[in-house]
PDB file of C-alpha atoms and ligand atoms in Angstrom:
ATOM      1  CA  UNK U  19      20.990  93.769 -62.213  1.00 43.00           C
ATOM      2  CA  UNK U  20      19.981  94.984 -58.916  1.00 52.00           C
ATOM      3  CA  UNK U  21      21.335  98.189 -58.879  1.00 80.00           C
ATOM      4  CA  UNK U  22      22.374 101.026 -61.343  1.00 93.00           C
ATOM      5  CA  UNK U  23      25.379 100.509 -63.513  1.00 96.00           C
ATOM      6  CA  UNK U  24      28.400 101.939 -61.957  1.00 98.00           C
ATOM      7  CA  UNK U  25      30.480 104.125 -64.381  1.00 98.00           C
ATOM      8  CA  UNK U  26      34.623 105.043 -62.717  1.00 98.00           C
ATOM      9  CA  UNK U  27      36.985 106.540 -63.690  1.00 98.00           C
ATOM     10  CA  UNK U  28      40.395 105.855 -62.881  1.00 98.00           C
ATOM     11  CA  UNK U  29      42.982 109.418 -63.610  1.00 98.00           C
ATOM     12  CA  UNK U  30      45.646 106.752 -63.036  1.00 98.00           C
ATOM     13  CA  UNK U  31      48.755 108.694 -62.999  1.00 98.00           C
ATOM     14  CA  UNK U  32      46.839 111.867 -64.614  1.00 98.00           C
ATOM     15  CA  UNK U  33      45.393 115.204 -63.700  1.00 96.00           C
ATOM     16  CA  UNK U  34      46.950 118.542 -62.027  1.00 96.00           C
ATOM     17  CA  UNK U  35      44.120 121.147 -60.800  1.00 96.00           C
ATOM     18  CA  UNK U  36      44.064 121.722 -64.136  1.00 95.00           C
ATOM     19  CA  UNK U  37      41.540 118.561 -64.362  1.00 95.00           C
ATOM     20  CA  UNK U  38      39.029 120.012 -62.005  1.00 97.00           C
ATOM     21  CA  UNK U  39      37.545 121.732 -64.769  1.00 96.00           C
ATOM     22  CA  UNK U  40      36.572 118.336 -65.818  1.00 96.00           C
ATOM     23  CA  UNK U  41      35.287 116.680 -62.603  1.00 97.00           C
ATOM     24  CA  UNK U  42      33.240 119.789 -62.639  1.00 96.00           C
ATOM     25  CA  UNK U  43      32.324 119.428 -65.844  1.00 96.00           C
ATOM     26  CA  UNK U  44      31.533 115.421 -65.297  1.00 97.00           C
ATOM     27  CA  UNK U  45      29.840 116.503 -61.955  1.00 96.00           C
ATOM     28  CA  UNK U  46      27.341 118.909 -63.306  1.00 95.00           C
ATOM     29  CA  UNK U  47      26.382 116.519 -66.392  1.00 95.00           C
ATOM     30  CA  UNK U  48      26.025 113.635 -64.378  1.00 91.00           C
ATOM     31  CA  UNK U  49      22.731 114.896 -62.356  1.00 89.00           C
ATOM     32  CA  UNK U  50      21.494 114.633 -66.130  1.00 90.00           C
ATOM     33  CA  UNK U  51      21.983 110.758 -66.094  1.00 87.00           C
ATOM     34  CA  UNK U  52      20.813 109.206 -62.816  1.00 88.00           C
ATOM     35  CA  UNK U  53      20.224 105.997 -64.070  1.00 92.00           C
ATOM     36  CA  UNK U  54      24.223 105.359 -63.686  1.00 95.00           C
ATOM     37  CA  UNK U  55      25.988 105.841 -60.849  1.00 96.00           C
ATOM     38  CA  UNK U  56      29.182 107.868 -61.908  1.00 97.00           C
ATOM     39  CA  UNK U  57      32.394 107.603 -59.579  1.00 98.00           C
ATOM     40  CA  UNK U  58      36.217 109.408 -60.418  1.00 98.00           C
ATOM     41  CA  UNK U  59      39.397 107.862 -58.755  1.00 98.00           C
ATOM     42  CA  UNK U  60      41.834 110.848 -59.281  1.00 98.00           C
ATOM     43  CA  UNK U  61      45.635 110.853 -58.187  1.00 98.00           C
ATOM     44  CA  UNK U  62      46.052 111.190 -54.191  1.00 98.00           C
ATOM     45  CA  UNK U  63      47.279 114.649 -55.265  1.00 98.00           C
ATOM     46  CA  UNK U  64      43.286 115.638 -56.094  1.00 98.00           C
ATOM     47  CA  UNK U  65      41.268 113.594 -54.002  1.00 98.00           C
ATOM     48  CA  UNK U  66      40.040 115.755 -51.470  1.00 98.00           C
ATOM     49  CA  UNK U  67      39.963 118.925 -54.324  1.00 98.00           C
ATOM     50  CA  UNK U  68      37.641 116.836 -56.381  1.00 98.00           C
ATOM     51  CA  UNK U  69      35.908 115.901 -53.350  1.00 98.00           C
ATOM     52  CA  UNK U  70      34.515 119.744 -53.188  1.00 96.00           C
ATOM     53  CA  UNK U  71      33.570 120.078 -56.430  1.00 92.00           C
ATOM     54  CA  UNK U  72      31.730 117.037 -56.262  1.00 94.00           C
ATOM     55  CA  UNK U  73      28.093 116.692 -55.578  1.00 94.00           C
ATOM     56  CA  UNK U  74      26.518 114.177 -57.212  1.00 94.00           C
ATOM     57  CA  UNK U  75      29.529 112.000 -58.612  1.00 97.00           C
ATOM     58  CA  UNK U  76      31.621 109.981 -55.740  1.00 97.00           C
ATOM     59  CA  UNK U  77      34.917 110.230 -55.317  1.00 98.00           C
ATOM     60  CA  UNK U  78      37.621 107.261 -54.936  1.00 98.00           C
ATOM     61  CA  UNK U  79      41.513 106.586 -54.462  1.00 98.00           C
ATOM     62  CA  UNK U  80      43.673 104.207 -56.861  1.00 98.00           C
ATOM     63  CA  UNK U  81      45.430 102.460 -54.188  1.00 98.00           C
ATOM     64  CA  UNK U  82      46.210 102.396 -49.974  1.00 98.00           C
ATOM     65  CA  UNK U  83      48.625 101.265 -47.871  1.00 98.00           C
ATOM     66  CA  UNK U  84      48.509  97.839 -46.364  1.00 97.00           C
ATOM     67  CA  UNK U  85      47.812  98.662 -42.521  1.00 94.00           C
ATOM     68  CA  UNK U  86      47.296 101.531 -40.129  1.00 92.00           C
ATOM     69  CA  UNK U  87      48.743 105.410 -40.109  1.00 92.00           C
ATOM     70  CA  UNK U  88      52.399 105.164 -38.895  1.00 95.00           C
ATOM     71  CA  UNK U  89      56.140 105.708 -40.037  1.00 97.00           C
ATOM     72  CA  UNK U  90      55.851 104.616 -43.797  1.00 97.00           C
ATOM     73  CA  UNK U  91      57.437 107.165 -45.907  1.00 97.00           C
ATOM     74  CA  UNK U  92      55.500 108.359 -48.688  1.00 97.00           C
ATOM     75  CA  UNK U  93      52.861 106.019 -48.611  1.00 98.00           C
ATOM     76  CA  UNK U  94      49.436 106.770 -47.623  1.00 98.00           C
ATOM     77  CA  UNK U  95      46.512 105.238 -45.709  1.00 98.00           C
ATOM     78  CA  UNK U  96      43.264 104.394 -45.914  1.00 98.00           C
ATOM     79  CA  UNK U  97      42.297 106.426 -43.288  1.00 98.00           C
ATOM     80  CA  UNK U  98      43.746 109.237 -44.615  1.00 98.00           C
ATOM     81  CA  UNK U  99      42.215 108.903 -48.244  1.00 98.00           C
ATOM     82  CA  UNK U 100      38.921 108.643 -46.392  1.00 98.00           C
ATOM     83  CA  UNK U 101      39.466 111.763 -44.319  1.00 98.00           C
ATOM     84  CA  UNK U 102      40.674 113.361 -47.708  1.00 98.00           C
ATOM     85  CA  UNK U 103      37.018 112.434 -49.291  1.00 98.00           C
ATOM     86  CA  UNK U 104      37.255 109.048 -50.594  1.00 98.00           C
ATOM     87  CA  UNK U 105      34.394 106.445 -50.539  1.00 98.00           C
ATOM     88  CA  UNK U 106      36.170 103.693 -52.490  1.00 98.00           C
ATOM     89  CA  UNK U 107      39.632 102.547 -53.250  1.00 98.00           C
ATOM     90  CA  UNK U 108      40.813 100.430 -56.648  1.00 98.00           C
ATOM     91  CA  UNK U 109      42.724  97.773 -55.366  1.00 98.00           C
ATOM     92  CA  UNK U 110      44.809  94.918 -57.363  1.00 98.00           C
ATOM     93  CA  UNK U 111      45.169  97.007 -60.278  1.00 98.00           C
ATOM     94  CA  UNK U 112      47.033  95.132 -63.076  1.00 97.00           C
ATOM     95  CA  UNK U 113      49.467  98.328 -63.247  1.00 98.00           C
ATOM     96  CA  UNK U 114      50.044  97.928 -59.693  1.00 97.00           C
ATOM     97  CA  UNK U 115      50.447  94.284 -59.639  1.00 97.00           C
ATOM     98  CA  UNK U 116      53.051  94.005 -62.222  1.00 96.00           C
ATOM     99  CA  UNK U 117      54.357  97.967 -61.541  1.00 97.00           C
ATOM    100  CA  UNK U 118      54.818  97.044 -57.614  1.00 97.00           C
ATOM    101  CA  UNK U 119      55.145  93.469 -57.543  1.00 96.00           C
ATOM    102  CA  UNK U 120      51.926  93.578 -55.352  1.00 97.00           C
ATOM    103  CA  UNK U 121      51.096  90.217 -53.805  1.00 96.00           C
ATOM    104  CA  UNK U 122      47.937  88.650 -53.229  1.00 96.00           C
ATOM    105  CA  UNK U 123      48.736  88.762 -49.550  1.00 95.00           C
ATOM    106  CA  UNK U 124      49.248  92.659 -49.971  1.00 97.00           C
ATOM    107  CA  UNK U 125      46.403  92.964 -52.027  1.00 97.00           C
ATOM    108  CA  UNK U 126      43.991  91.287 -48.669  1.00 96.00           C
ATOM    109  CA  UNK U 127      45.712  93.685 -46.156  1.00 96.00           C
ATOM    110  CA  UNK U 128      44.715  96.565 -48.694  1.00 97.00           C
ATOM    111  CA  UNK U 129      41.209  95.323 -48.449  1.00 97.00           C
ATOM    112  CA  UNK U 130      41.394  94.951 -44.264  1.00 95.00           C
ATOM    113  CA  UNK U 131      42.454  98.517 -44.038  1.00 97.00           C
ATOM    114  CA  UNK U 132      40.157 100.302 -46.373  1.00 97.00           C
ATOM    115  CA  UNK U 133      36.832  98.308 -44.949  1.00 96.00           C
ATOM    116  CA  UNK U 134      38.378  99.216 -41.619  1.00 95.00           C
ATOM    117  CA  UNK U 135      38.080 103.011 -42.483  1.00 97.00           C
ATOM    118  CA  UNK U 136      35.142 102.405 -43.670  1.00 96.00           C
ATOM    119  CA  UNK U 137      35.629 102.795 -47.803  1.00 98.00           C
ATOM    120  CA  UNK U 138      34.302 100.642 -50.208  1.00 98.00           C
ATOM    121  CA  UNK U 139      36.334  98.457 -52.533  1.00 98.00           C
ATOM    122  CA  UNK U 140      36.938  97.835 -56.467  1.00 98.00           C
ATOM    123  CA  UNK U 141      38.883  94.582 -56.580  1.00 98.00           C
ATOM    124  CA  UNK U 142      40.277  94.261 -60.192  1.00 98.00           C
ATOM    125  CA  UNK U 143      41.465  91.023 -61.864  1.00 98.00           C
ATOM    126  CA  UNK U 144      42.469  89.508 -65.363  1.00 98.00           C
ATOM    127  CA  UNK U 145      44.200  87.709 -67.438  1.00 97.00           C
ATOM    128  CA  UNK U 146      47.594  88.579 -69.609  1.00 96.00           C
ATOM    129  CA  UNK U 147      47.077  87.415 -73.347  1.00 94.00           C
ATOM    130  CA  UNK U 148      50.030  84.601 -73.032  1.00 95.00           C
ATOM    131  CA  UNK U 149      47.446  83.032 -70.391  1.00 96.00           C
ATOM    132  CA  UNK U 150      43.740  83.646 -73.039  1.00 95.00           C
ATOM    133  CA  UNK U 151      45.969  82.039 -75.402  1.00 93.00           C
ATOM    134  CA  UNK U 152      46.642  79.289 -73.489  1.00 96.00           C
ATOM    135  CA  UNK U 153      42.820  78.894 -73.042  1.00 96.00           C
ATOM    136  CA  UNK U 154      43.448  79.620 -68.987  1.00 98.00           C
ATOM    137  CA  UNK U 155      42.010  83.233 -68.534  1.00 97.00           C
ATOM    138  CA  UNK U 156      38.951  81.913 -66.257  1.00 98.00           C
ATOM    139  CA  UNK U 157      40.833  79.504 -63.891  1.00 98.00           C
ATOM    140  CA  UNK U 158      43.557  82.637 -63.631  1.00 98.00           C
ATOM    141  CA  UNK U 159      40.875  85.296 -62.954  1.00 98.00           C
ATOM    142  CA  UNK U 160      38.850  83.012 -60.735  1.00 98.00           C
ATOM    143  CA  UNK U 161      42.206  81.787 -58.948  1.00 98.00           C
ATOM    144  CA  UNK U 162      43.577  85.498 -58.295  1.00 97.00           C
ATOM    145  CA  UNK U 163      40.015  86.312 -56.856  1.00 98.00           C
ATOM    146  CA  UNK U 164      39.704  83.459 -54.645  1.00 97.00           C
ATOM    147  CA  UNK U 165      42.946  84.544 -53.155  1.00 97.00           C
ATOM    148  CA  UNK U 166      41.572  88.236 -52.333  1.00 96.00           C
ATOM    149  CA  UNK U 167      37.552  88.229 -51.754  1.00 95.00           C
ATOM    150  CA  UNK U 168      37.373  89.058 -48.370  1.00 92.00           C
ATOM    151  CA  UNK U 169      35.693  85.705 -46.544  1.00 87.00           C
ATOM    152  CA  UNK U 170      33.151  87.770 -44.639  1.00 83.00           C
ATOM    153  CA  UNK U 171      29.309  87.928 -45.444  1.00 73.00           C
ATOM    154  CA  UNK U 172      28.560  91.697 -45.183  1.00 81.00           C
ATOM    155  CA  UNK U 173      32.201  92.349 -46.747  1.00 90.00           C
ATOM    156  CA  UNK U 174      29.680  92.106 -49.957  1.00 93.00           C
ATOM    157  CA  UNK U 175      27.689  94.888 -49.731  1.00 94.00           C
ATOM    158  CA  UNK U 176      30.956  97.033 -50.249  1.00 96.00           C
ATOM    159  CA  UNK U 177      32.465  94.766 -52.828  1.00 97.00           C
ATOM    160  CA  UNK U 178      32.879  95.598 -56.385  1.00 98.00           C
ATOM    161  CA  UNK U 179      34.663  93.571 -58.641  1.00 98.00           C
ATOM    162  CA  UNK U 180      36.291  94.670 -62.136  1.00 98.00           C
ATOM    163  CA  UNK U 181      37.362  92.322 -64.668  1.00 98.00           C
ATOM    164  CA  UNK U 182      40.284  93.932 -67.017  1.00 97.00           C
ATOM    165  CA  UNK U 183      41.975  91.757 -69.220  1.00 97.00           C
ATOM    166  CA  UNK U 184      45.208  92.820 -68.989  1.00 96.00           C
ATOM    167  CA  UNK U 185      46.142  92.712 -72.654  1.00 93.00           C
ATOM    168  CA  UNK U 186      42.739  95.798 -73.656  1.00 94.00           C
ATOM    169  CA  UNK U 187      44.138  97.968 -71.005  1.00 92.00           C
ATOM    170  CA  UNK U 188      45.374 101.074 -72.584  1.00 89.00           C
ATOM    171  CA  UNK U 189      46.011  99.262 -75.983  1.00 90.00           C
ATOM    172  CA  UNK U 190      42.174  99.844 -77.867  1.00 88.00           C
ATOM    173  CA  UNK U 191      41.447  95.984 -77.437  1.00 85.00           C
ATOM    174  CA  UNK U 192      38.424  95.044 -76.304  1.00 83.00           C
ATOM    175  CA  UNK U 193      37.721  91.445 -75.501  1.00 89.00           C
ATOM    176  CA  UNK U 194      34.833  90.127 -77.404  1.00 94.00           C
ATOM    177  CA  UNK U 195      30.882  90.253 -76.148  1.00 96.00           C
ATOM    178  CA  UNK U 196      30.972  86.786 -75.744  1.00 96.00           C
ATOM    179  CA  UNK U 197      34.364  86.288 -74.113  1.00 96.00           C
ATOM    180  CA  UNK U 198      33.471  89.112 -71.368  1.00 97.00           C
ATOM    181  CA  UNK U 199      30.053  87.503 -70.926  1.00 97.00           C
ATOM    182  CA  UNK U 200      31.810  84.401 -70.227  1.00 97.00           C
ATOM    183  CA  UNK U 201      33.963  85.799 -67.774  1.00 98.00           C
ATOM    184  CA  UNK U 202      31.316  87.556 -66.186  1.00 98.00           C
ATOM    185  CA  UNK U 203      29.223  84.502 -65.324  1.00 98.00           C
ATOM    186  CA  UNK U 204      32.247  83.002 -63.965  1.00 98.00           C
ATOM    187  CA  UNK U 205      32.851  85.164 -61.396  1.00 98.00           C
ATOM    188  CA  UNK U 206      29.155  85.485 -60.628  1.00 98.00           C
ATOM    189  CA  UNK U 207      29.368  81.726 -59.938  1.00 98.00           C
ATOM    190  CA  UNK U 208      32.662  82.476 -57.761  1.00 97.00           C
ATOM    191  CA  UNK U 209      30.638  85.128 -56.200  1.00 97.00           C
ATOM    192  CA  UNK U 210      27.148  83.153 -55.222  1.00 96.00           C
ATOM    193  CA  UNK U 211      29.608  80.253 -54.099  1.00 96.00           C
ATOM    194  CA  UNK U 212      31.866  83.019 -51.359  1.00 95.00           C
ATOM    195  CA  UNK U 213      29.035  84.486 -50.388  1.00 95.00           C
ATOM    196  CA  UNK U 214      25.763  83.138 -50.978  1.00 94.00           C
ATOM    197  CA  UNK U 215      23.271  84.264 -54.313  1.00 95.00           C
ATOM    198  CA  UNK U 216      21.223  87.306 -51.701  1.00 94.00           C
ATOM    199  CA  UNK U 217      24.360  88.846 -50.999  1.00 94.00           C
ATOM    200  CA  UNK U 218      26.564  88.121 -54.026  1.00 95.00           C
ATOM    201  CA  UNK U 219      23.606  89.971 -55.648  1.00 95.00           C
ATOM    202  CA  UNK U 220      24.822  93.402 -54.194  1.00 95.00           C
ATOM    203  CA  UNK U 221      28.429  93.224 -56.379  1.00 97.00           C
ATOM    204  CA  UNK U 222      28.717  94.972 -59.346  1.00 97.00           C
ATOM    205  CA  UNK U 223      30.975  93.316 -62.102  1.00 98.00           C
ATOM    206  CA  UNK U 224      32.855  95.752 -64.028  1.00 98.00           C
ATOM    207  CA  UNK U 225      34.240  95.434 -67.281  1.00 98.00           C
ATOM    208  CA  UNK U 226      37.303  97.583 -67.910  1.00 97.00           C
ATOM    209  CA  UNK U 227      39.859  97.590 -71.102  1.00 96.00           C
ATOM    210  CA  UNK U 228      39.562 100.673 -73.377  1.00 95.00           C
ATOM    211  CA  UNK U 229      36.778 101.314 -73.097  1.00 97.00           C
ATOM    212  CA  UNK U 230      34.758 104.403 -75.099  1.00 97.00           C
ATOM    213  CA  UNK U 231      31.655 106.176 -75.884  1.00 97.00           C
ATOM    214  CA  UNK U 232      31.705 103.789 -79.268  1.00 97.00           C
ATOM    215  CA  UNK U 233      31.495 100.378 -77.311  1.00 96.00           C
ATOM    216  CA  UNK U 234      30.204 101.308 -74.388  1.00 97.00           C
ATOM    217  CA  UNK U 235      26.466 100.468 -74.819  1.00 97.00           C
ATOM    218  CA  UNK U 236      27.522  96.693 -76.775  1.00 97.00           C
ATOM    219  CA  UNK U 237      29.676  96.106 -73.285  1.00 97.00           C
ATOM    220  CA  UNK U 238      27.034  97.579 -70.982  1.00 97.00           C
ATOM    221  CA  UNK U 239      24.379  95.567 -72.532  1.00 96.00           C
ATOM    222  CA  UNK U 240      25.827  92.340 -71.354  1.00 96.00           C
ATOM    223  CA  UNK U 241      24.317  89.922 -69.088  1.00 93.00           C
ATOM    224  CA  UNK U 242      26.702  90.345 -65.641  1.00 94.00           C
ATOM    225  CA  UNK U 243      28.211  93.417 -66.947  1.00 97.00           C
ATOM    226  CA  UNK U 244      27.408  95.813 -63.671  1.00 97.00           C
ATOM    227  CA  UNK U 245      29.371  99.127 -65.377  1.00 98.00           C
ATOM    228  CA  UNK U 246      32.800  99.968 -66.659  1.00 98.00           C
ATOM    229  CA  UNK U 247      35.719 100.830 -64.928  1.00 98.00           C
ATOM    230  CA  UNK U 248      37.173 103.345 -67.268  1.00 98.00           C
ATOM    231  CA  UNK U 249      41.019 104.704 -67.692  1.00 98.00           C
ATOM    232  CA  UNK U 250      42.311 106.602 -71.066  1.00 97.00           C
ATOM    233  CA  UNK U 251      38.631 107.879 -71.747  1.00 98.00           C
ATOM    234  CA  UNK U 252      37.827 109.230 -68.506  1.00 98.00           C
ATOM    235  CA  UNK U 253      40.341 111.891 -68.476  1.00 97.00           C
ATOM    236  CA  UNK U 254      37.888 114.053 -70.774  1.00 96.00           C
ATOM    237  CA  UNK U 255      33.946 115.140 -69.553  1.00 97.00           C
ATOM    238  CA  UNK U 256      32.950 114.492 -73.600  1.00 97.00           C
ATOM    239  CA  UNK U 257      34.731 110.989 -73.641  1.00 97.00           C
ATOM    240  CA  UNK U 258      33.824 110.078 -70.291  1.00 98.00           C
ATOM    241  CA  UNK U 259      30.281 111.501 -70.311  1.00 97.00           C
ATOM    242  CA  UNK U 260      29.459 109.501 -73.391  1.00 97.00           C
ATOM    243  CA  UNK U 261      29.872 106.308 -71.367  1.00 97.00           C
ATOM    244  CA  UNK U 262      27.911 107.994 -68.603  1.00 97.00           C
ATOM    245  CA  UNK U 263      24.686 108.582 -71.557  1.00 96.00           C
ATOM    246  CA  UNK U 264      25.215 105.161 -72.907  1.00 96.00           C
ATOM    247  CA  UNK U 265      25.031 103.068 -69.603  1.00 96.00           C
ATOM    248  CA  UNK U 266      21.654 105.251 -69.004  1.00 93.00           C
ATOM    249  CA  UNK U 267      20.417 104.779 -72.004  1.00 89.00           C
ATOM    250  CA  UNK U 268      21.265 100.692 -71.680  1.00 87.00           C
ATOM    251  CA  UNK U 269      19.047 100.694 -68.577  1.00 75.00           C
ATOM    252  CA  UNK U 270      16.263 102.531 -70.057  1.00 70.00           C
ATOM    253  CA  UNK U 271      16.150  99.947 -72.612  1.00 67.00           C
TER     254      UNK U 271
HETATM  255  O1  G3H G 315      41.294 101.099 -64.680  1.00 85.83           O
HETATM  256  C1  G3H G 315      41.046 101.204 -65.881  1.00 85.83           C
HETATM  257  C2  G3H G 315      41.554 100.255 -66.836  1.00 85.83           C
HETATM  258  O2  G3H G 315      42.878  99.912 -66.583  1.00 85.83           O
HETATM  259  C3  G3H G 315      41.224 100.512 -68.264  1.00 85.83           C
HETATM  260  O3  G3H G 315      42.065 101.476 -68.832  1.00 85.83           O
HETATM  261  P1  G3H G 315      41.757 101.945 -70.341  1.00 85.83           P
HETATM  262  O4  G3H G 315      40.323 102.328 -70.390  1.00 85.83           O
HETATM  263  O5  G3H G 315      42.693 103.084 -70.582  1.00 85.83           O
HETATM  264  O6  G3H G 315      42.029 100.751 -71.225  1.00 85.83           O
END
């Protein structure tokens, strides 16, 4: 893998100031480990606070609006989660696709507006157990990801993609070593096909579905597997950090 595994956590719908404490915490630890890159997406509500404490981690949003600064009540733009001290934005989020009813079509004029201000992007798919079961995870991951890579060359360099299968998210499933390094290679095919090996080279893969300081260095170990995108056990430094020490460790080894 080209470059250092990337290690996010996503607060999801977590965190008053009272979390700051642990983006500190995270912060300060992480200039320990800099053989993974280490990345937070707290609630809009903490963004730019997180922002200030951080100086070594980078700092992300969980979502955008779908087009420019205007009169949309309560929602919130790309522009503005840059400005607030964003680099990134998590977009197609299983929660928000089923939560939101987000389209694919959405989902693409997400990505317009955040490479527009000038953020890069976590694209997440994967596949509900009804579909594994039916033995159609990769054509349904590889199908919702053809809808929404963006068709530009240099779109790449600020592309990430996480794989979460829907059915470990939250629940302590994990999908097995050989089922995510399946997946994995899939979408790296998908990814040298859309773009071409040089630049599909520059996208992490993700893996994301609980998981924890006691898997993380089996997961991270995995051919393709570029780093975790993390939710229940990033909302403590200890949990979170352990991740952090084993995806250093796994590229030390
Ligand atoms: O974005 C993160 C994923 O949805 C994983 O969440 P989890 O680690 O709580 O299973």
């Amino acid at each position: 893998m080209a470059e250092r595994p990337y290690i996010v956590g996503n607060w999801k719908m977590n965190g008053t100031r009272a979390m700051l404490s642990e983006a500190r915490a995270i912060d300060r630890a992480a200039q320990r480990y800099m053989k993974a890159e280490v990345a937070v997406a707290p609630p809009y509500t903490l963004i730019h606070a997180v922002h200030r404490e951080a100086e070594q981690i980078g700092v992300g949003a969980q979502d955008c609006f779908p087009g420019d600064d205007g009169a949309h009540t309560g929602d919130i733009s790309a522009t503005m989660i840059a400005d607030a001290g964003a680099k990134f934005v998590i977009l197609g989020h299983s929660e928000r696709r089923a939560d939101h009813r987000e389209t694919a079509d959405q989902i693409n004029a997400k990505i317009q507006s955040a490479l527009d201000a000038g953020l890069r992007i976590i694209l997440c798919c994967g596949e509900t157990l009804p579909t594994r079961e039916k033995g159609e995870a990769e054509k349904f991951v590889l199908d919702q990801l053809r809808a929404s890579l963006p068709q530009i060359e240099d779109a790449a360099e600020r592309l990430t993609v996480a794989y979460e299968p829907v059915w470990a998210i939250g629940t302590g499933k994990t999908a097995t070593p050989a089922d995510i390094e399946a997946m994995h290679r899939a979408i790296r095919r998908l990814l040298d096909e859309t773009y071409g090996e040089e630049h599909s080279a520059q996208v992490r893969i993700l893996y994301g579905g609980s998981v924890k300081p006691e898997n993380a260095r089996e997961i991270l170990s995995l051919p393709e597997v570029g780093g975790a995108l993390v939710g229940g056990a990033s909302l403590s430094a200890e949990s979170f950090l352990g991740i952090v020490v084993a995806a250093s460790e796994t590229e030390e080894a």
